[in-house]
mmCIF file of C-alpha atoms in Angstrom:
data_model
loop_
_atom_site.group_PDB
_atom_site.id
_atom_site.type_symbol
_atom_site.label_atom_id
_atom_site.label_comp_id
_atom_site.label_asym_id
_atom_site.label_seq_id
_atom_site.Cartn_x
_atom_site.Cartn_y
_atom_site.Cartn_z
ATOM 1 C CA UNK A 1 -6.406 25.630 -1.806
ATOM 2 C CA UNK A 2 -7.080 24.407 -5.981
ATOM 3 C CA UNK A 3 -5.643 26.581 -9.209
ATOM 4 C CA UNK A 4 -7.621 29.092 -11.639
ATOM 5 C CA UNK A 5 -8.703 26.496 -14.697
ATOM 6 C CA UNK A 6 -7.365 28.756 -16.970
ATOM 7 C CA UNK A 7 -10.432 30.057 -19.622
ATOM 8 C CA UNK A 8 -11.584 28.368 -22.695
ATOM 9 C CA UNK A 9 -14.466 29.287 -25.517
ATOM 10 C CA UNK A 10 -16.691 27.732 -28.117
ATOM 11 C CA UNK A 11 -19.614 28.888 -29.980
ATOM 12 C CA UNK A 12 -20.490 32.171 -31.794
ATOM 13 C CA UNK A 13 -20.481 31.079 -35.066
ATOM 14 C CA UNK A 14 -23.753 31.416 -36.878
ATOM 15 C CA UNK A 15 -26.497 31.148 -34.921
ATOM 16 C CA UNK A 16 -24.669 29.587 -31.508
ATOM 17 C CA UNK A 17 -24.233 31.244 -28.500
ATOM 18 C CA UNK A 18 -20.637 31.858 -27.776
ATOM 19 C CA UNK A 19 -19.188 30.297 -24.296
ATOM 20 C CA UNK A 20 -17.251 31.545 -22.225
ATOM 21 C CA UNK A 21 -15.498 28.549 -19.196
ATOM 22 C CA UNK A 22 -13.370 27.926 -16.366
ATOM 23 C CA UNK A 23 -11.860 31.471 -14.493
ATOM 24 C CA UNK A 24 -14.288 33.170 -12.658
ATOM 25 C CA UNK A 25 -17.098 33.302 -15.330
ATOM 26 C CA UNK A 26 -20.291 31.164 -14.047
ATOM 27 C CA UNK A 27 -19.982 27.797 -13.748
ATOM 28 C CA UNK A 28 -22.146 25.960 -17.326
ATOM 29 C CA UNK A 29 -24.817 22.738 -16.951
ATOM 30 C CA UNK A 30 -25.010 20.938 -19.596
ATOM 31 C CA UNK A 31 -27.021 17.620 -20.305
ATOM 32 C CA UNK A 32 -28.170 15.210 -22.308
ATOM 33 C CA UNK A 33 -30.030 14.015 -25.528
ATOM 34 C CA UNK A 34 -31.091 10.588 -24.691
ATOM 35 C CA UNK A 35 -32.983 10.135 -28.147
ATOM 36 C CA UNK A 36 -31.279 8.855 -31.738
ATOM 37 C CA UNK A 37 -31.206 11.302 -34.137
ATOM 38 C CA UNK A 38 -29.882 9.747 -37.148
ATOM 39 C CA UNK A 39 -32.051 11.063 -39.461
ATOM 40 C CA UNK A 40 -34.284 13.651 -38.258
ATOM 41 C CA UNK A 41 -32.876 16.004 -40.682
ATOM 42 C CA UNK A 42 -35.346 14.622 -43.557
ATOM 43 C CA UNK A 43 -38.919 14.342 -41.080
ATOM 44 C CA UNK A 44 -39.616 18.023 -41.002
ATOM 45 C CA UNK A 45 -42.090 17.317 -38.250
ATOM 46 C CA UNK A 46 -39.251 15.622 -35.746
ATOM 47 C CA UNK A 47 -36.783 18.270 -36.876
ATOM 48 C CA UNK A 48 -39.078 21.347 -35.371
ATOM 49 C CA UNK A 49 -40.128 18.718 -32.245
ATOM 50 C CA UNK A 50 -36.178 18.733 -30.564
ATOM 51 C CA UNK A 51 -35.540 22.913 -31.526
ATOM 52 C CA UNK A 52 -38.251 23.252 -29.675
ATOM 53 C CA UNK A 53 -37.900 20.762 -27.216
ATOM 54 C CA UNK A 54 -33.798 22.571 -27.019
ATOM 55 C CA UNK A 55 -35.138 26.024 -26.715
ATOM 56 C CA UNK A 56 -36.901 25.105 -23.001
ATOM 57 C CA UNK A 57 -34.165 23.488 -21.958
ATOM 58 C CA UNK A 58 -32.580 26.529 -22.956
ATOM 59 C CA UNK A 59 -35.011 28.858 -20.676
ATOM 60 C CA UNK A 60 -35.079 26.494 -17.960
ATOM 61 C CA UNK A 61 -31.447 27.209 -18.225
ATOM 62 C CA UNK A 62 -29.452 24.571 -20.213
ATOM 63 C CA UNK A 63 -26.008 26.087 -21.260
ATOM 64 C CA UNK A 64 -24.845 23.940 -23.567
ATOM 65 C CA UNK A 65 -26.035 20.112 -24.809
ATOM 66 C CA UNK A 66 -24.654 16.859 -26.120
ATOM 67 C CA UNK A 67 -25.504 14.698 -28.339
ATOM 68 C CA UNK A 68 -24.804 10.185 -28.973
ATOM 69 C CA UNK A 69 -23.305 10.135 -32.566
ATOM 70 C CA UNK A 70 -22.376 6.330 -32.654
ATOM 71 C CA UNK A 71 -22.740 6.607 -36.697
ATOM 72 C CA UNK A 72 -22.074 8.677 -40.162
ATOM 73 C CA UNK A 73 -26.277 9.600 -40.290
ATOM 74 C CA UNK A 74 -26.353 11.094 -36.554
ATOM 75 C CA UNK A 75 -23.125 12.667 -37.910
ATOM 76 C CA UNK A 76 -25.031 14.435 -40.408
ATOM 77 C CA UNK A 77 -28.575 14.383 -38.663
ATOM 78 C CA UNK A 78 -26.384 16.903 -35.572
ATOM 79 C CA UNK A 79 -25.045 19.024 -38.329
ATOM 80 C CA UNK A 80 -28.141 20.209 -38.882
ATOM 81 C CA UNK A 81 -29.570 20.577 -35.510
ATOM 82 C CA UNK A 82 -26.878 22.764 -35.157
ATOM 83 C CA UNK A 83 -27.575 24.849 -37.763
ATOM 84 C CA UNK A 84 -30.908 25.240 -36.148
ATOM 85 C CA UNK A 85 -30.203 26.152 -32.811
ATOM 86 C CA UNK A 86 -29.119 28.990 -30.869
ATOM 87 C CA UNK A 87 -27.556 26.509 -28.433
ATOM 88 C CA UNK A 88 -24.261 25.471 -28.299
ATOM 89 C CA UNK A 89 -24.105 21.484 -29.379
ATOM 90 C CA UNK A 90 -21.504 19.127 -28.170
ATOM 91 C CA UNK A 91 -20.834 15.550 -30.694
ATOM 92 C CA UNK A 92 -20.211 12.392 -27.952
ATOM 93 C CA UNK A 93 -17.581 10.767 -30.355
ATOM 94 C CA UNK A 94 -16.802 7.111 -29.441
ATOM 95 C CA UNK A 95 -14.242 4.522 -31.613
ATOM 96 C CA UNK A 96 -13.823 6.668 -35.137
ATOM 97 C CA UNK A 97 -12.792 9.862 -35.284
ATOM 98 C CA UNK A 98 -13.887 10.480 -38.686
ATOM 99 C CA UNK A 99 -17.076 10.401 -36.974
ATOM 100 C CA UNK A 100 -15.166 14.032 -34.825
ATOM 101 C CA UNK A 101 -13.994 14.970 -38.880
ATOM 102 C CA UNK A 102 -17.585 14.600 -39.462
ATOM 103 C CA UNK A 103 -19.629 17.403 -37.074
ATOM 104 C CA UNK A 104 -16.935 19.653 -37.896
ATOM 105 C CA UNK A 105 -18.191 19.735 -41.115
ATOM 106 C CA UNK A 106 -21.071 21.471 -39.673
ATOM 107 C CA UNK A 107 -21.970 23.468 -37.354
ATOM 108 C CA UNK A 108 -20.764 22.129 -33.533
ATOM 109 C CA UNK A 109 -19.421 23.284 -31.241
ATOM 110 C CA UNK A 110 -17.657 21.150 -28.505
ATOM 111 C CA UNK A 111 -16.316 17.299 -30.118
ATOM 112 C CA UNK A 112 -15.481 14.846 -26.988
ATOM 113 C CA UNK A 113 -13.940 12.013 -27.304
ATOM 114 C CA UNK A 114 -12.173 9.510 -25.422
ATOM 115 C CA UNK A 115 -8.694 9.308 -26.520
ATOM 116 C CA UNK A 116 -8.000 6.149 -24.991
ATOM 117 C CA UNK A 117 -10.854 4.129 -26.977
ATOM 118 C CA UNK A 118 -9.753 6.623 -30.734
ATOM 119 C CA UNK A 119 -6.683 4.807 -31.164
ATOM 120 C CA UNK A 120 -3.534 5.830 -32.318
ATOM 121 C CA UNK A 121 -2.593 9.029 -31.242
ATOM 122 C CA UNK A 122 -2.424 10.123 -35.326
ATOM 123 C CA UNK A 123 -5.993 10.226 -35.229
ATOM 124 C CA UNK A 124 -6.091 11.589 -31.828
ATOM 125 C CA UNK A 125 -3.773 14.747 -34.429
ATOM 126 C CA UNK A 126 -6.762 14.851 -37.050
ATOM 127 C CA UNK A 127 -9.224 15.785 -34.060
ATOM 128 C CA UNK A 128 -7.289 18.043 -32.684
ATOM 129 C CA UNK A 129 -6.181 20.261 -36.066
ATOM 130 C CA UNK A 130 -10.009 20.132 -37.039
ATOM 131 C CA UNK A 131 -10.965 21.512 -34.684
ATOM 132 C CA UNK A 132 -7.853 24.026 -34.324
ATOM 133 C CA UNK A 133 -8.788 25.139 -37.621
ATOM 134 C CA UNK A 134 -12.563 25.997 -36.899
ATOM 135 C CA UNK A 135 -12.498 27.118 -33.223
ATOM 136 C CA UNK A 136 -13.710 24.536 -31.762
ATOM 137 C CA UNK A 137 -13.207 22.971 -28.139
ATOM 138 C CA UNK A 138 -12.703 18.707 -27.189
ATOM 139 C CA UNK A 139 -13.414 17.789 -24.352
ATOM 140 C CA UNK A 140 -11.411 14.821 -23.322
ATOM 141 C CA UNK A 141 -13.842 12.398 -21.472
ATOM 142 C CA UNK A 142 -12.135 9.246 -19.255
ATOM 143 C CA UNK A 143 -13.736 7.735 -17.153
ATOM 144 C CA UNK A 144 -13.147 4.377 -15.147
ATOM 145 C CA UNK A 145 -14.188 1.769 -17.774
ATOM 146 C CA UNK A 146 -11.398 2.812 -19.960
ATOM 147 C CA UNK A 147 -8.241 3.320 -17.575
ATOM 148 C CA UNK A 148 -4.903 2.490 -20.020
ATOM 149 C CA UNK A 149 -4.017 -0.420 -19.826
ATOM 150 C CA UNK A 150 -0.133 -0.766 -17.259
ATOM 151 C CA UNK A 151 -2.201 1.941 -14.761
ATOM 152 C CA UNK A 152 -6.130 -0.565 -14.985
ATOM 153 C CA UNK A 153 -3.183 -3.878 -14.329
ATOM 154 C CA UNK A 154 -2.413 -1.859 -10.987
ATOM 155 C CA UNK A 155 -5.974 -1.391 -9.988
ATOM 156 C CA UNK A 156 -6.678 -4.384 -9.840
ATOM 157 C CA UNK A 157 -3.715 -5.460 -7.764
ATOM 158 C CA UNK A 158 -4.046 -2.653 -5.582
ATOM 159 C CA UNK A 159 -1.314 -0.414 -5.788
ATOM 160 C CA UNK A 160 -2.832 2.292 -6.845
ATOM 161 C CA UNK A 161 -6.445 3.511 -6.544
ATOM 162 C CA UNK A 162 -9.311 3.855 -8.887
ATOM 163 C CA UNK A 163 -9.554 7.561 -8.688
ATOM 164 C CA UNK A 164 -5.600 8.186 -9.062
ATOM 165 C CA UNK A 165 -5.499 6.427 -11.670
ATOM 166 C CA UNK A 166 -8.899 8.328 -13.422
ATOM 167 C CA UNK A 167 -6.220 11.712 -12.819
ATOM 168 C CA UNK A 168 -3.150 9.669 -14.199
ATOM 169 C CA UNK A 169 -5.382 8.555 -16.843
ATOM 170 C CA UNK A 170 -6.755 12.612 -17.541
ATOM 171 C CA UNK A 171 -3.349 13.991 -16.953
ATOM 172 C CA UNK A 172 -1.159 11.722 -19.681
ATOM 173 C CA UNK A 173 -4.037 12.816 -22.237
ATOM 174 C CA UNK A 174 -4.088 16.401 -21.483
ATOM 175 C CA UNK A 175 -0.094 16.138 -21.777
ATOM 176 C CA UNK A 176 -0.060 15.151 -25.623
ATOM 177 C CA UNK A 177 -2.800 18.297 -26.254
ATOM 178 C CA UNK A 178 -0.477 20.581 -24.983
ATOM 179 C CA UNK A 179 2.351 18.881 -26.899
ATOM 180 C CA UNK A 180 -0.032 20.196 -29.874
ATOM 181 C CA UNK A 181 -0.826 23.324 -28.563
ATOM 182 C CA UNK A 182 -3.616 23.169 -28.351
ATOM 183 C CA UNK A 183 -5.771 24.802 -25.528
ATOM 184 C CA UNK A 184 -9.058 24.708 -26.026
ATOM 185 C CA UNK A 185 -9.796 21.783 -24.061
ATOM 186 C CA UNK A 186 -11.319 20.292 -20.996
ATOM 187 C CA UNK A 187 -11.266 17.630 -19.245
ATOM 188 C CA UNK A 188 -14.088 15.493 -17.478
ATOM 189 C CA UNK A 189 -12.631 11.758 -14.965
ATOM 190 C CA UNK A 190 -15.964 10.497 -14.517
ATOM 191 C CA UNK A 191 -17.043 7.894 -12.176
ATOM 192 C CA UNK A 192 -20.163 6.650 -10.813
ATOM 193 C CA UNK A 193 -18.764 6.362 -6.618
ATOM 194 C CA UNK A 194 -18.742 9.643 -5.092
ATOM 195 C CA UNK A 195 -15.560 9.603 -3.461
ATOM 196 C CA UNK A 196 -13.601 8.714 -6.175
ATOM 197 C CA UNK A 197 -15.074 11.256 -8.542
ATOM 198 C CA UNK A 198 -14.151 13.545 -6.053
ATOM 199 C CA UNK A 199 -10.882 12.524 -5.177
ATOM 200 C CA UNK A 200 -9.813 11.840 -8.562
ATOM 201 C CA UNK A 201 -10.939 16.144 -9.943
ATOM 202 C CA UNK A 202 -9.118 16.872 -6.562
ATOM 203 C CA UNK A 203 -5.853 15.092 -7.279
ATOM 204 C CA UNK A 204 -5.739 16.725 -10.882
ATOM 205 C CA UNK A 205 -7.428 20.443 -10.223
ATOM 206 C CA UNK A 206 -4.312 19.738 -7.274
ATOM 207 C CA UNK A 207 -2.088 20.093 -10.094
ATOM 208 C CA UNK A 208 -3.368 20.971 -13.917
ATOM 209 C CA UNK A 209 -5.269 24.191 -14.791
ATOM 210 C CA UNK A 210 -7.328 22.933 -17.214
ATOM 211 C CA UNK A 211 -11.252 23.637 -16.892
ATOM 212 C CA UNK A 212 -12.965 20.463 -15.647
ATOM 213 C CA UNK A 213 -16.856 19.288 -16.525
ATOM 214 C CA UNK A 214 -17.777 17.729 -12.728
ATOM 215 C CA UNK A 215 -19.976 14.441 -13.580
ATOM 216 C CA UNK A 216 -20.989 11.131 -11.529
ATOM 217 C CA UNK A 217 -21.053 8.848 -14.129
ATOM 218 C CA UNK A 218 -24.496 6.260 -14.330
ATOM 219 C CA UNK A 219 -25.852 8.279 -11.441
ATOM 220 C CA UNK A 220 -29.248 5.851 -11.626
ATOM 221 C CA UNK A 221 -32.645 7.031 -11.147
ATOM 222 C CA UNK A 222 -34.110 10.136 -10.156
ATOM 223 C CA UNK A 223 -33.978 10.343 -6.327
ATOM 224 C CA UNK A 224 -29.511 8.304 -6.224
ATOM 225 C CA UNK A 225 -29.080 9.956 -8.555
ATOM 226 C CA UNK A 226 -29.675 13.403 -7.895
ATOM 227 C CA UNK A 227 -28.189 12.244 -4.127
ATOM 228 C CA UNK A 228 -24.619 11.328 -5.390
ATOM 229 C CA UNK A 229 -24.097 13.779 -7.857
ATOM 230 C CA UNK A 230 -24.844 16.507 -5.166
ATOM 231 C CA UNK A 231 -23.533 15.201 -2.185
ATOM 232 C CA UNK A 232 -20.412 14.920 -5.235
ATOM 233 C CA UNK A 233 -20.449 19.352 -6.550
ATOM 234 C CA UNK A 234 -20.990 20.112 -3.556
ATOM 235 C CA UNK A 235 -17.978 18.769 -1.989
ATOM 236 C CA UNK A 236 -15.815 20.076 -5.790
ATOM 237 C CA UNK A 237 -18.272 23.865 -5.978
ATOM 238 C CA UNK A 238 -17.762 24.902 -2.163
ATOM 239 C CA UNK A 239 -13.244 23.746 -2.979
ATOM 240 C CA UNK A 240 -13.808 25.192 -6.675
ATOM 241 C CA UNK A 241 -13.119 23.440 -8.786
ATOM 242 C CA UNK A 242 -15.550 22.402 -11.894
ATOM 243 C CA UNK A 243 -16.409 25.121 -15.043
ATOM 244 C CA UNK A 244 -19.361 23.531 -16.163
ATOM 245 C CA UNK A 245 -21.439 20.292 -14.757
ATOM 246 C CA UNK A 246 -23.779 17.773 -15.976
ATOM 247 C CA UNK A 247 -26.125 15.596 -13.819
ATOM 248 C CA UNK A 248 -26.697 11.959 -14.470
ATOM 249 C CA UNK A 249 -29.246 10.980 -14.474
ATOM 250 C CA UNK A 250 -31.785 7.749 -15.502
ATOM 251 C CA UNK A 251 -34.963 10.258 -15.963
ATOM 252 C CA UNK A 252 -35.272 13.445 -19.000
ATOM 253 C CA UNK A 253 -33.005 15.721 -19.272
ATOM 254 C CA UNK A 254 -34.936 17.983 -17.690
ATOM 255 C CA UNK A 255 -35.014 17.278 -14.763
ATOM 256 C CA UNK A 256 -31.324 16.930 -15.121
ATOM 257 C CA UNK A 257 -31.006 20.098 -16.164
ATOM 258 C CA UNK A 258 -33.321 21.864 -13.111
ATOM 259 C CA UNK A 259 -30.920 19.265 -10.674
ATOM 260 C CA UNK A 260 -28.391 20.983 -11.812
ATOM 261 C CA UNK A 261 -29.659 24.512 -11.695
ATOM 262 C CA UNK A 262 -30.522 23.531 -7.569
ATOM 263 C CA UNK A 263 -27.454 22.118 -7.170
ATOM 264 C CA UNK A 264 -25.316 25.235 -7.894
ATOM 265 C CA UNK A 265 -28.401 27.459 -6.281
ATOM 266 C CA UNK A 266 -27.747 26.347 -3.419
ATOM 267 C CA UNK A 267 -23.232 26.450 -3.981
ATOM 268 C CA UNK A 268 -24.055 29.786 -3.719
ATOM 269 C CA UNK A 269 -22.910 30.038 -7.550
ATOM 270 C CA UNK A 270 -26.400 30.300 -9.024
ATOM 271 C CA UNK A 271 -28.885 33.169 -8.697
ATOM 272 C CA UNK A 272 -31.845 34.396 -9.731
ATOM 273 C CA UNK A 273 -34.324 33.286 -11.430
ATOM 274 C CA UNK A 274 -37.480 31.910 -9.886
ATOM 275 C CA UNK A 275 -37.014 29.938 -6.454
ATOM 276 C CA UNK A 276 -39.958 27.202 -5.719
ATOM 277 C CA UNK A 277 -40.859 26.254 -1.734
ATOM 278 C CA UNK A 278 -43.819 23.633 -1.749
ATOM 279 C CA UNK A 279 -44.596 21.474 1.529
ATOM 280 C CA UNK A 280 -44.055 17.943 0.728
ATOM 281 C CA UNK A 281 -48.591 17.343 1.785
ATOM 282 C CA UNK A 282 -49.788 15.580 4.810
ATOM 283 C CA UNK A 283 -53.218 15.366 6.107
ATOM 284 C CA UNK A 284 -53.810 17.554 6.447
ATOM 285 C CA UNK A 285 -53.798 19.313 3.133
ATOM 286 C CA UNK A 286 -56.192 20.379 1.222
ATOM 287 C CA UNK A 287 -54.741 21.784 -1.861
ATOM 288 C CA UNK A 288 -53.573 19.286 -4.297
ATOM 289 C CA UNK A 289 -50.102 21.068 -3.373
ATOM 290 C CA UNK A 290 -48.664 17.664 -5.855
ATOM 291 C CA UNK A 291 -50.143 18.433 -8.502
ATOM 292 C CA UNK A 292 -49.421 22.250 -8.447
ATOM 293 C CA UNK A 293 -46.792 21.342 -8.470
ATOM 294 C CA UNK A 294 -46.336 19.860 -11.232
ATOM 295 C CA UNK A 295 -48.227 21.109 -13.972
ATOM 296 C CA UNK A 296 -45.805 23.873 -12.832
ATOM 297 C CA UNK A 297 -43.127 23.507 -12.048
ATOM 298 C CA UNK A 298 -41.076 23.887 -16.362
ATOM 299 C CA UNK A 299 -42.845 27.115 -16.706
ATOM 300 C CA UNK A 300 -41.767 28.825 -13.824
ATOM 301 C CA UNK A 301 -38.400 27.987 -13.618
ATOM 302 C CA UNK A 302 -38.698 28.547 -17.113
ATOM 303 C CA UNK A 303 -39.393 32.011 -17.318
ATOM 304 C CA UNK A 304 -37.136 35.424 -16.540
ATOM 305 C CA UNK A 305 -37.969 36.410 -13.308
ATOM 306 C CA UNK A 306 -36.049 36.883 -9.637
ATOM 307 C CA UNK A 307 -39.436 35.118 -7.380
ATOM 308 C CA UNK A 308 -39.902 32.700 -4.764
ATOM 309 C CA UNK A 309 -43.146 31.356 -5.390
ATOM 310 C CA UNK A 310 -44.692 29.129 -2.442
ATOM 311 C CA UNK A 311 -47.170 26.526 -2.871
ATOM 312 C CA UNK A 312 -48.616 25.545 0.350
ATOM 313 C CA UNK A 313 -50.682 22.344 1.275
ATOM 314 C CA UNK A 314 -53.673 23.617 3.729
ATOM 315 C CA UNK A 315 -54.324 27.701 4.657
ATOM 316 C CA UNK A 316 -54.071 27.077 7.609
ATOM 317 C CA UNK A 317 -50.190 27.294 7.574
ATOM 318 C CA UNK A 318 -49.839 27.740 3.390
ATOM 319 C CA UNK A 319 -49.663 32.102 4.148
ATOM 320 C CA UNK A 320 -47.475 32.421 7.141
ATOM 321 C CA UNK A 321 -45.794 29.426 6.443
ATOM 322 C CA UNK A 322 -44.500 30.870 3.524
ATOM 323 C CA UNK A 323 -45.240 35.077 3.959
ATOM 324 C CA UNK A 324 -41.144 35.593 2.128
ATOM 325 C CA UNK A 325 -42.775 34.465 -0.540
ATOM 326 C CA UNK A 326 -43.734 37.379 -3.325
ATOM 327 C CA UNK A 327 -46.642 34.492 -5.257
ATOM 328 C CA UNK A 328 -48.013 31.494 -2.356
ATOM 329 C CA UNK A 329 -50.579 29.607 -2.919
ATOM 330 C CA UNK A 330 -52.413 27.147 -0.851
ATOM 331 C CA UNK A 331 -56.646 25.736 -0.549
ATOM 332 C CA UNK A 332 -58.975 24.161 1.137
ATOM 333 C CA UNK A 333 -62.838 23.039 1.561
ATOM 334 C CA UNK A 334 -63.038 23.428 -2.318
ATOM 335 C CA UNK A 335 -60.964 27.236 -1.816
ATOM 336 C CA UNK A 336 -57.850 28.427 -3.141
ATOM 337 C CA UNK A 337 -56.127 30.762 -1.694
ATOM 338 C CA UNK A 338 -53.569 33.316 -3.551
ATOM 339 C CA UNK A 339 -51.355 35.699 -0.952
ATOM 340 C CA UNK A 340 -48.260 37.256 -1.897
ATOM 341 C CA UNK A 341 -45.687 38.125 1.302
ATOM 342 C CA UNK A 342 -47.716 36.427 3.861
ATOM 343 C CA UNK A 343 -51.326 38.865 2.339
ATOM 344 C CA UNK A 344 -54.145 36.870 1.548
ATOM 345 C CA UNK A 345 -55.759 38.483 -2.083
ATOM 346 C CA UNK A 346 -57.548 36.029 -3.130
ATOM 347 C CA UNK A 347 -59.838 33.673 -2.444
ATOM 348 C CA UNK A 348 -61.185 31.308 -5.520
ATOM 349 C CA UNK A 349 -62.786 28.225 -6.189
ATOM 350 C CA UNK A 350 -60.743 25.377 -7.244
ATOM 351 C CA UNK A 351 -60.931 24.302 -10.381
ATOM 352 C CA UNK A 352 -60.041 28.610 -11.211
ATOM 353 C CA UNK A 353 -57.155 27.986 -9.222
ATOM 354 C CA UNK A 354 -54.201 27.795 -12.749
ATOM 355 C CA UNK A 355 -56.354 30.616 -14.492
ATOM 356 C CA UNK A 356 -56.082 32.929 -11.026
ATOM 357 C CA UNK A 357 -52.655 32.166 -10.465
ATOM 358 C CA UNK A 358 -51.487 32.118 -13.771
ATOM 359 C CA UNK A 359 -53.110 36.123 -14.080
ATOM 360 C CA UNK A 360 -51.744 36.920 -10.066
ATOM 361 C CA UNK A 361 -47.955 35.733 -11.364
ATOM 362 C CA UNK A 362 -47.615 38.138 -14.666
ATOM 363 C CA UNK A 363 -49.203 40.742 -12.477
ATOM 364 C CA UNK A 364 -45.532 40.499 -10.456
#
């Protein structure tokens, strides 16, 4: 139904992993760092902790990480971070094109700009020239808050839908990059409305072959944001639209990555890895399902294993409902059971549940 997006590539310099995006390549997962980074290279402990967390995000399934760059100090810090990690990093630039040029002095893989707030075309041309020289990709970021005045007026007077205005804006900006013969570019059109996000991406994808970064912007807190992102992403991904996704939540980057990974799994766009099934818990529960899942979720999802793990609240239903699981745990009366493929293999005290579960998990 829609055009196959052209392929772009970035990263590969220094320690950075190379990413090929678009076409038949796997849909990548992105997230964004939530804190400022200015001056972090001058604090070895803070930098070390940041790099450790980046490694953890990669283990969870994050492919690309974006940082806001509001000032020169942040640009310098991002260059320092990029020097020390294998994760391809994106510099998120608004208003001041010179910040993009500062980031290009380091090993940044992608520059994200909104041409609508960068200013005159000559500024865009300087960023493009710098990216061309360094082999850095560009993401054109368009959102409902920065539409061109002529389109915004049409939206306000009701003669143009906001989704269509987003697609037209993205097409205008992409045309500039074509004129400059710069092809290593992706596009995003984001709205906080699910339907506007779907409509804008469908409209653009029906006419252009650029890789699309799909996201519902300002999607909200954890539950509401997951619902909105799932509805938008599943619709578009099943239509073959979207080369990379970012779940935008008022929550942690880890939760954004986990949500993105689960959406891709359920849409048939990503396979393998640890799959967790767990019961919601009820009045007959005899095992602290919630506590166990909270303790183990990130570690399990970071493992290089292709297995299903079941966490069930009681021994009555646990092995039965979780019989398809490679390994599972349930409990009652101060005891816990470990089962594999529905067969109970160990019965232990609750206090030993984590230790014994780890032993059996590592044996798989």
